[in-house]
PDB file of C-alpha atoms in Angstrom:
ATOM      1  CA  UNK N   1      83.468-136.399  96.568  1.00 88.00           C
ATOM      2  CA  UNK N   2      87.151-136.347  95.673  1.00 91.00           C
ATOM      3  CA  UNK N   3      87.175-132.974  97.700  1.00 93.00           C
ATOM      4  CA  UNK N   4      85.056-134.155 100.601  1.00 95.00           C
ATOM      5  CA  UNK N   5      87.246-137.433 101.122  1.00 96.00           C
ATOM      6  CA  UNK N   6      91.100-134.563 101.323  1.00 96.00           C
ATOM      7  CA  UNK N   7      88.690-132.382 103.446  1.00 96.00           C
ATOM      8  CA  UNK N   8      87.962-134.469 105.737  1.00 98.00           C
ATOM      9  CA  UNK N   9      91.861-135.950 106.184  1.00 97.00           C
ATOM     10  CA  UNK N  10      92.993-132.550 106.766  1.00 97.00           C
ATOM     11  CA  UNK N  11      90.118-131.578 109.012  1.00 98.00           C
ATOM     12  CA  UNK N  12      90.992-134.860 111.274  1.00 97.00           C
ATOM     13  CA  UNK N  13      94.893-134.546 111.006  1.00 97.00           C
ATOM     14  CA  UNK N  14      94.816-131.115 111.930  1.00 96.00           C
ATOM     15  CA  UNK N  15      93.019-132.261 115.160  1.00 97.00           C
ATOM     16  CA  UNK N  16      94.897-135.056 116.148  1.00 96.00           C
ATOM     17  CA  UNK N  17      97.766-132.745 116.073  1.00 95.00           C
ATOM     18  CA  UNK N  18      95.496-130.579 117.735  1.00 96.00           C
ATOM     19  CA  UNK N  19      95.906-127.655 115.506  1.00 95.00           C
ATOM     20  CA  UNK N  20      92.396-126.755 115.471  1.00 96.00           C
ATOM     21  CA  UNK N  21      92.285-123.429 117.777  1.00 93.00           C
ATOM     22  CA  UNK N  22      88.886-122.199 116.047  1.00 91.00           C
ATOM     23  CA  UNK N  23      89.835-119.687 113.880  1.00 95.00           C
ATOM     24  CA  UNK N  24      90.040-122.075 111.020  1.00 97.00           C
ATOM     25  CA  UNK N  25      87.955-121.739 107.805  1.00 97.00           C
ATOM     26  CA  UNK N  26      87.991-124.329 105.057  1.00 96.00           C
ATOM     27  CA  UNK N  27      86.839-122.971 101.094  1.00 95.00           C
ATOM     28  CA  UNK N  28      83.550-123.924  98.550  1.00 95.00           C
ATOM     29  CA  UNK N  29      81.767-122.156  95.940  1.00 94.00           C
ATOM     30  CA  UNK N  30      78.280-121.649  95.629  1.00 95.00           C
ATOM     31  CA  UNK N  31      77.654-124.513  93.254  1.00 94.00           C
ATOM     32  CA  UNK N  32      79.632-126.887  95.347  1.00 94.00           C
ATOM     33  CA  UNK N  33      78.225-129.737  97.616  1.00 95.00           C
ATOM     34  CA  UNK N  34      76.778-128.922 100.952  1.00 96.00           C
ATOM     35  CA  UNK N  35      78.353-131.520 102.622  1.00 97.00           C
ATOM     36  CA  UNK N  36      81.254-129.202 102.832  1.00 96.00           C
ATOM     37  CA  UNK N  37      78.856-127.050 105.565  1.00 97.00           C
ATOM     38  CA  UNK N  38      78.317-130.275 107.479  1.00 97.00           C
ATOM     39  CA  UNK N  39      82.559-131.226 108.211  1.00 98.00           C
ATOM     40  CA  UNK N  40      82.833-127.850 109.242  1.00 98.00           C
ATOM     41  CA  UNK N  41      80.309-127.641 111.607  1.00 97.00           C
ATOM     42  CA  UNK N  42      81.281-131.177 112.982  1.00 97.00           C
ATOM     43  CA  UNK N  43      84.764-130.096 113.937  1.00 97.00           C
ATOM     44  CA  UNK N  44      83.662-126.122 114.377  1.00 97.00           C
ATOM     45  CA  UNK N  45      85.270-124.694 111.530  1.00 97.00           C
ATOM     46  CA  UNK N  46      83.339-121.751 109.729  1.00 98.00           C
ATOM     47  CA  UNK N  47      83.619-122.868 105.382  1.00 97.00           C
ATOM     48  CA  UNK N  48      83.539-119.863 103.573  1.00 96.00           C
ATOM     49  CA  UNK N  49      81.797-120.002 100.740  1.00 96.00           C
ATOM     50  CA  UNK N  50      82.356-118.472  97.091  1.00 94.00           C
ATOM     51  CA  UNK N  51      81.574-117.509  93.535  1.00 94.00           C
ATOM     52  CA  UNK N  52      83.297-120.639  91.079  1.00 88.00           C
ATOM     53  CA  UNK N  53      86.911-119.823  90.469  1.00 85.00           C
ATOM     54  CA  UNK N  54      89.779-120.398  92.354  1.00 87.00           C
ATOM     55  CA  UNK N  55      90.946-116.541  93.103  1.00 89.00           C
ATOM     56  CA  UNK N  56      87.816-116.226  95.248  1.00 92.00           C
ATOM     57  CA  UNK N  57      89.286-119.043  97.674  1.00 90.00           C
ATOM     58  CA  UNK N  58      92.368-117.200  97.360  1.00 91.00           C
ATOM     59  CA  UNK N  59      90.802-114.200  97.668  1.00 93.00           C
ATOM     60  CA  UNK N  60      89.143-115.749 101.242  1.00 94.00           C
ATOM     61  CA  UNK N  61      92.765-116.256 101.986  1.00 93.00           C
ATOM     62  CA  UNK N  62      94.277-112.434 101.429  1.00 94.00           C
ATOM     63  CA  UNK N  63      91.400-110.981 103.414  1.00 95.00           C
ATOM     64  CA  UNK N  64      91.352-112.642 106.351  1.00 96.00           C
ATOM     65  CA  UNK N  65      94.730-112.679 107.520  1.00 94.00           C
ATOM     66  CA  UNK N  66      93.619-113.915 111.068  1.00 96.00           C
ATOM     67  CA  UNK N  67      92.480-116.815 110.075  1.00 97.00           C
ATOM     68  CA  UNK N  68      93.886-120.287 109.266  1.00 96.00           C
ATOM     69  CA  UNK N  69      92.676-122.130 105.927  1.00 94.00           C
ATOM     70  CA  UNK N  70      92.964-125.745 105.615  1.00 95.00           C
ATOM     71  CA  UNK N  71      91.939-126.020 102.286  1.00 92.00           C
ATOM     72  CA  UNK N  72      88.685-125.733 100.107  1.00 92.00           C
ATOM     73  CA  UNK N  73      88.523-126.217  96.297  1.00 90.00           C
ATOM     74  CA  UNK N  74      85.304-126.388  93.904  1.00 85.00           C
ATOM     75  CA  UNK N  75      82.895-129.053  92.145  1.00 82.00           C
ATOM     76  CA  UNK N  76      84.929-128.926  88.425  1.00 76.00           C
ATOM     77  CA  UNK N  77      87.580-131.286  90.176  1.00 73.00           C
ATOM     78  CA  UNK N  78      90.064-128.229  92.372  1.00 84.00           C
ATOM     79  CA  UNK N  79      91.399-128.213  95.432  1.00 87.00           C
ATOM     80  CA  UNK N  80      93.420-126.126  97.443  1.00 89.00           C
ATOM     81  CA  UNK N  81      95.888-127.696 100.492  1.00 89.00           C
ATOM     82  CA  UNK N  82      97.172-124.749 102.723  1.00 74.00           C
ATOM     83  CA  UNK N  83      98.064-121.163 101.838  1.00 80.00           C
ATOM     84  CA  UNK N  84     101.228-121.545  99.697  1.00 78.00           C
ATOM     85  CA  UNK N  85      99.813-122.510  96.204  1.00 78.00           C
ATOM     86  CA  UNK N  86      96.999-120.174  96.027  1.00 69.00           C
ATOM     87  CA  UNK N  87      95.478-121.943  93.078  1.00 66.00           C
ATOM     88  CA  UNK N  88      94.055-125.055  92.155  1.00 75.00           C
ATOM     89  CA  UNK N  89      97.121-127.029  93.159  1.00 80.00           C
ATOM     90  CA  UNK N  90      97.317-130.420  91.655  1.00 82.00           C
ATOM     91  CA  UNK N  91      99.976-131.894  92.464  1.00 86.00           C
ATOM     92  CA  UNK N  92      99.785-130.259  96.157  1.00 88.00           C
ATOM     93  CA  UNK N  93      96.349-131.999  96.302  1.00 89.00           C
ATOM     94  CA  UNK N  94      97.692-135.395  93.978  1.00 89.00           C
ATOM     95  CA  UNK N  95     100.165-136.485  96.984  1.00 93.00           C
ATOM     96  CA  UNK N  96      97.049-135.588  99.922  1.00 93.00           C
ATOM     97  CA  UNK N  97      95.437-138.129  97.570  1.00 93.00           C
ATOM     98  CA  UNK N  98      97.915-140.843  97.999  1.00 96.00           C
ATOM     99  CA  UNK N  99      98.430-139.970 101.657  1.00 96.00           C
ATOM    100  CA  UNK N 100      94.891-141.136 101.977  1.00 96.00           C
ATOM    101  CA  UNK N 101      94.266-144.279  99.826  1.00 97.00           C
ATOM    102  CA  UNK N 102      97.535-145.165 101.586  1.00 97.00           C
ATOM    103  CA  UNK N 103      97.150-145.057 105.036  1.00 96.00           C
ATOM    104  CA  UNK N 104      92.473-146.643 103.598  1.00 97.00           C
ATOM    105  CA  UNK N 105      94.367-149.655 102.336  1.00 97.00           C
ATOM    106  CA  UNK N 106      96.674-150.328 105.019  1.00 98.00           C
ATOM    107  CA  UNK N 107      93.521-150.402 107.407  1.00 96.00           C
ATOM    108  CA  UNK N 108      92.665-152.504 105.079  1.00 97.00           C
ATOM    109  CA  UNK N 109      89.920-149.954 103.160  1.00 96.00           C
ATOM    110  CA  UNK N 110      89.596-148.015 100.037  1.00 96.00           C
ATOM    111  CA  UNK N 111      89.073-145.226  99.447  1.00 95.00           C
ATOM    112  CA  UNK N 112      85.491-145.654  97.572  1.00 95.00           C
ATOM    113  CA  UNK N 113      84.714-147.769 101.862  1.00 96.00           C
ATOM    114  CA  UNK N 114      85.620-143.570 103.079  1.00 96.00           C
ATOM    115  CA  UNK N 115      83.993-142.839 101.278  1.00 96.00           C
ATOM    116  CA  UNK N 116      81.179-144.733 102.591  1.00 96.00           C
ATOM    117  CA  UNK N 117      81.337-143.599 105.712  1.00 96.00           C
ATOM    118  CA  UNK N 118      81.174-140.124 105.027  1.00 98.00           C
ATOM    119  CA  UNK N 119      77.732-140.718 103.867  1.00 98.00           C
ATOM    120  CA  UNK N 120      77.019-142.465 107.438  1.00 97.00           C
ATOM    121  CA  UNK N 121      78.408-139.773 109.400  1.00 97.00           C
ATOM    122  CA  UNK N 122      77.328-137.118 107.942  1.00 97.00           C
ATOM    123  CA  UNK N 123      74.667-137.757 105.034  1.00 97.00           C
ATOM    124  CA  UNK N 124      74.997-139.259 101.429  1.00 98.00           C
ATOM    125  CA  UNK N 125      75.027-136.542  98.803  1.00 98.00           C
ATOM    126  CA  UNK N 126      74.823-136.909  95.577  1.00 97.00           C
ATOM    127  CA  UNK N 127      75.520-134.173  92.780  1.00 96.00           C
ATOM    128  CA  UNK N 128      74.659-133.898  88.921  1.00 96.00           C
ATOM    129  CA  UNK N 129      75.330-131.355  86.238  1.00 96.00           C
ATOM    130  CA  UNK N 130      73.769-131.184  83.308  1.00 96.00           C
ATOM    131  CA  UNK N 131      75.242-128.197  80.493  1.00 95.00           C
ATOM    132  CA  UNK N 132      72.897-127.450  77.686  1.00 96.00           C
ATOM    133  CA  UNK N 133      74.672-125.676  74.759  1.00 96.00           C
ATOM    134  CA  UNK N 134      72.639-122.767  72.979  1.00 95.00           C
ATOM    135  CA  UNK N 135      74.759-121.881  70.435  1.00 95.00           C
ATOM    136  CA  UNK N 136      74.845-118.606  68.182  1.00 94.00           C
ATOM    137  CA  UNK N 137      72.844-115.201  68.571  1.00 94.00           C
ATOM    138  CA  UNK N 138      69.650-117.146  68.763  1.00 95.00           C
ATOM    139  CA  UNK N 139      71.319-119.285  71.635  1.00 94.00           C
ATOM    140  CA  UNK N 140      72.817-116.435  73.704  1.00 94.00           C
ATOM    141  CA  UNK N 141      68.545-115.060  73.530  1.00 96.00           C
ATOM    142  CA  UNK N 142      67.708-118.354  74.982  1.00 96.00           C
ATOM    143  CA  UNK N 143      70.252-119.203  77.897  1.00 96.00           C
ATOM    144  CA  UNK N 144      68.848-115.264  78.870  1.00 96.00           C
ATOM    145  CA  UNK N 145      65.128-115.981  78.426  1.00 96.00           C
ATOM    146  CA  UNK N 146      66.311-119.116  80.946  1.00 96.00           C
ATOM    147  CA  UNK N 147      67.409-117.290  83.356  1.00 96.00           C
ATOM    148  CA  UNK N 148      64.790-114.802  83.135  1.00 96.00           C
ATOM    149  CA  UNK N 149      61.798-117.095  83.548  1.00 95.00           C
ATOM    150  CA  UNK N 150      63.942-118.531  86.925  1.00 95.00           C
ATOM    151  CA  UNK N 151      64.242-115.692  87.729  1.00 94.00           C
ATOM    152  CA  UNK N 152      60.766-113.671  87.572  1.00 93.00           C
ATOM    153  CA  UNK N 153      58.645-116.062  87.946  1.00 91.00           C
ATOM    154  CA  UNK N 154      60.687-118.820  90.288  1.00 88.00           C
ATOM    155  CA  UNK N 155      59.539-122.234  90.776  1.00 91.00           C
ATOM    156  CA  UNK N 156      57.159-123.251  94.167  1.00 93.00           C
ATOM    157  CA  UNK N 157      57.463-126.591  94.100  1.00 95.00           C
ATOM    158  CA  UNK N 158      59.721-129.228  92.841  1.00 96.00           C
ATOM    159  CA  UNK N 159      59.676-133.083  92.302  1.00 95.00           C
ATOM    160  CA  UNK N 160      57.204-132.867  95.032  1.00 95.00           C
ATOM    161  CA  UNK N 161      59.004-130.243  97.762  1.00 97.00           C
ATOM    162  CA  UNK N 162      58.523-127.075  98.061  1.00 97.00           C
ATOM    163  CA  UNK N 163      61.005-124.140  97.245  1.00 97.00           C
ATOM    164  CA  UNK N 164      61.732-122.403 100.392  1.00 97.00           C
ATOM    165  CA  UNK N 165      64.973-119.897  99.895  1.00 97.00           C
ATOM    166  CA  UNK N 166      66.112-118.183  95.782  1.00 97.00           C
ATOM    167  CA  UNK N 167      69.319-116.930  96.066  1.00 98.00           C
ATOM    168  CA  UNK N 168      69.387-114.295  93.201  1.00 98.00           C
ATOM    169  CA  UNK N 169      73.558-113.232  92.991  1.00 98.00           C
ATOM    170  CA  UNK N 170      72.408-110.891  90.118  1.00 97.00           C
ATOM    171  CA  UNK N 171      69.767-109.252  92.470  1.00 97.00           C
ATOM    172  CA  UNK N 172      72.069-110.025  95.499  1.00 98.00           C
ATOM    173  CA  UNK N 173      69.502-111.132  97.231  1.00 98.00           C
ATOM    174  CA  UNK N 174      68.108-113.464  98.860  1.00 98.00           C
ATOM    175  CA  UNK N 175      64.595-114.620  99.205  1.00 96.00           C
ATOM    176  CA  UNK N 176      62.512-116.057 102.408  1.00 96.00           C
ATOM    177  CA  UNK N 177      59.181-117.723  99.967  1.00 93.00           C
ATOM    178  CA  UNK N 178      58.274-119.233 104.005  1.00 93.00           C
ATOM    179  CA  UNK N 179      58.408-115.935 105.366  1.00 94.00           C
ATOM    180  CA  UNK N 180      58.391-112.918 102.716  1.00 92.00           C
ATOM    181  CA  UNK N 181      61.709-111.672 103.904  1.00 96.00           C
ATOM    182  CA  UNK N 182      64.551-111.159 102.177  1.00 97.00           C
ATOM    183  CA  UNK N 183      68.637-110.742 102.848  1.00 97.00           C
ATOM    184  CA  UNK N 184      70.980-108.769 101.121  1.00 98.00           C
ATOM    185  CA  UNK N 185      74.089-111.015  99.882  1.00 97.00           C
ATOM    186  CA  UNK N 186      77.359-109.856 100.284  1.00 95.00           C
ATOM    187  CA  UNK N 187      79.443-111.847  97.416  1.00 95.00           C
ATOM    188  CA  UNK N 188      79.647-109.742  93.788  1.00 96.00           C
ATOM    189  CA  UNK N 189      77.178-109.524  91.456  1.00 97.00           C
ATOM    190  CA  UNK N 190      76.876-112.630  89.406  1.00 96.00           C
ATOM    191  CA  UNK N 191      74.604-114.594  86.779  1.00 97.00           C
ATOM    192  CA  UNK N 192      73.689-116.816  89.192  1.00 97.00           C
ATOM    193  CA  UNK N 193      70.389-118.205  90.704  1.00 98.00           C
ATOM    194  CA  UNK N 194      69.841-121.167  93.278  1.00 98.00           C
ATOM    195  CA  UNK N 195      66.057-122.876  94.512  1.00 98.00           C
ATOM    196  CA  UNK N 196      66.361-124.450  97.912  1.00 98.00           C
ATOM    197  CA  UNK N 197      63.798-126.969  98.890  1.00 98.00           C
ATOM    198  CA  UNK N 198      62.658-127.706 101.905  1.00 97.00           C
ATOM    199  CA  UNK N 199      64.102-131.654 101.898  1.00 96.00           C
ATOM    200  CA  UNK N 200      67.935-129.896 101.673  1.00 96.00           C
ATOM    201  CA  UNK N 201      67.782-130.481  97.651  1.00 98.00           C
ATOM    202  CA  UNK N 202      70.079-127.740  95.779  1.00 98.00           C
ATOM    203  CA  UNK N 203      69.437-126.777  92.364  1.00 98.00           C
ATOM    204  CA  UNK N 204      71.932-123.935  90.812  1.00 98.00           C
ATOM    205  CA  UNK N 205      71.315-122.147  87.257  1.00 98.00           C
ATOM    206  CA  UNK N 206      74.157-120.244  85.727  1.00 96.00           C
ATOM    207  CA  UNK N 207      75.307-119.550  81.950  1.00 96.00           C
ATOM    208  CA  UNK N 208      78.692-120.257  81.112  1.00 90.00           C
ATOM    209  CA  UNK N 209      81.506-117.732  81.341  1.00 82.00           C
ATOM    210  CA  UNK N 210      83.496-118.953  78.462  1.00 86.00           C
ATOM    211  CA  UNK N 211      81.358-121.331  76.508  1.00 92.00           C
ATOM    212  CA  UNK N 212      77.663-120.596  74.761  1.00 95.00           C
ATOM    213  CA  UNK N 213      76.536-123.420  77.787  1.00 96.00           C
ATOM    214  CA  UNK N 214      73.993-122.953  81.019  1.00 97.00           C
ATOM    215  CA  UNK N 215      74.361-125.540  83.038  1.00 96.00           C
ATOM    216  CA  UNK N 216      72.330-126.606  86.331  1.00 97.00           C
ATOM    217  CA  UNK N 217      73.723-127.872  89.413  1.00 97.00           C
ATOM    218  CA  UNK N 218      72.008-130.696  91.400  1.00 98.00           C
ATOM    219  CA  UNK N 219      72.719-131.437  95.045  1.00 98.00           C
ATOM    220  CA  UNK N 220      69.927-134.200  96.344  1.00 98.00           C
ATOM    221  CA  UNK N 221      70.636-135.803 100.500  1.00 98.00           C
ATOM    222  CA  UNK N 222      69.367-138.986 102.684  1.00 98.00           C
ATOM    223  CA  UNK N 223      70.802-140.078 105.570  1.00 98.00           C
ATOM    224  CA  UNK N 224      72.706-143.066 105.611  1.00 98.00           C
ATOM    225  CA  UNK N 225      71.966-145.633 108.458  1.00 95.00           C
ATOM    226  CA  UNK N 226      73.743-148.786 107.830  1.00 94.00           C
ATOM    227  CA  UNK N 227      76.798-148.942 104.162  1.00 92.00           C
ATOM    228  CA  UNK N 228      73.908-152.038 103.645  1.00 94.00           C
ATOM    229  CA  UNK N 229      71.547-149.794 102.701  1.00 97.00           C
ATOM    230  CA  UNK N 230      74.060-147.506 100.208  1.00 97.00           C
ATOM    231  CA  UNK N 231      72.640-148.990  96.698  1.00 97.00           C
ATOM    232  CA  UNK N 232      68.985-148.775  98.135  1.00 98.00           C
ATOM    233  CA  UNK N 233      69.696-144.919  99.223  1.00 98.00           C
ATOM    234  CA  UNK N 234      71.549-143.674  96.366  1.00 98.00           C
ATOM    235  CA  UNK N 235      68.823-145.596  93.977  1.00 98.00           C
ATOM    236  CA  UNK N 236      66.146-142.800  95.566  1.00 98.00           C
ATOM    237  CA  UNK N 237      68.777-140.307  94.822  1.00 98.00           C
ATOM    238  CA  UNK N 238      68.585-141.211  91.065  1.00 98.00           C
ATOM    239  CA  UNK N 239      65.275-140.947  91.330  1.00 98.00           C
ATOM    240  CA  UNK N 240      65.297-137.343  93.285  1.00 98.00           C
ATOM    241  CA  UNK N 241      67.768-136.010  90.568  1.00 98.00           C
ATOM    242  CA  UNK N 242      65.524-137.637  87.017  1.00 98.00           C
ATOM    243  CA  UNK N 243      62.279-136.531  88.875  1.00 97.00           C
ATOM    244  CA  UNK N 244      63.742-132.491  89.390  1.00 97.00           C
ATOM    245  CA  UNK N 245      65.211-132.822  85.722  1.00 97.00           C
ATOM    246  CA  UNK N 246      61.817-133.508  83.620  1.00 96.00           C
ATOM    247  CA  UNK N 247      60.075-131.472  85.948  1.00 95.00           C
ATOM    248  CA  UNK N 248      62.370-128.422  84.533  1.00 94.00           C
ATOM    249  CA  UNK N 249      61.809-129.537  81.229  1.00 90.00           C
ATOM    250  CA  UNK N 250      65.775-129.799  80.820  1.00 91.00           C
ATOM    251  CA  UNK N 251      65.982-133.170  78.655  1.00 78.00           C
TER     252      UNK N 251
END
């Protein structure tokens, strides 16, 4: 949510100053909110998506010098403003968030209210993370088996919604389960699986690279037509996440 607020603010400022020329991009990661794509589409900029870690966003800047990098980040609270500090930049990001909060306050609003406005405009996206610790040799084997099961026996339906796409970054393939077509993924190989459901839900599974854990990232969304419907829609999203977790036997 913080990343979305900061990215939207930057895009809006670039637009107001006439700086959007059609060759700009924002950066995100494969486990982060799909709402970043919605922002990019609305402002006619590209949203480049990489693996987790700010080195991959920095690599985007290096690999595409002909494009202007506006900002970007990942789900683990990090953000990068512009292309000067090519790493997680807490100082500049904090200053940016203070500026957003100050402007919101001057307009009798708040960060929370500004976020809900974005949900009304782009859709209410809610993310959730489960991190399961599996220690020792047996734990490592269990994590490997869980990934193998998800990879070799992909779920066809979750929470009453068909799985329409499975991205396997270890095999570098994206399989459309509706058309049976397979495309190549161009990112570096990584032990990551992503399920896309027909209602826009996104489920990502990957082993941690630094801890004896397997992580599951969930992103669900619903339209929010009126701020008065916020609590009701939030309950729908919470129920979605709860049902998916139970159905996948993660609790």
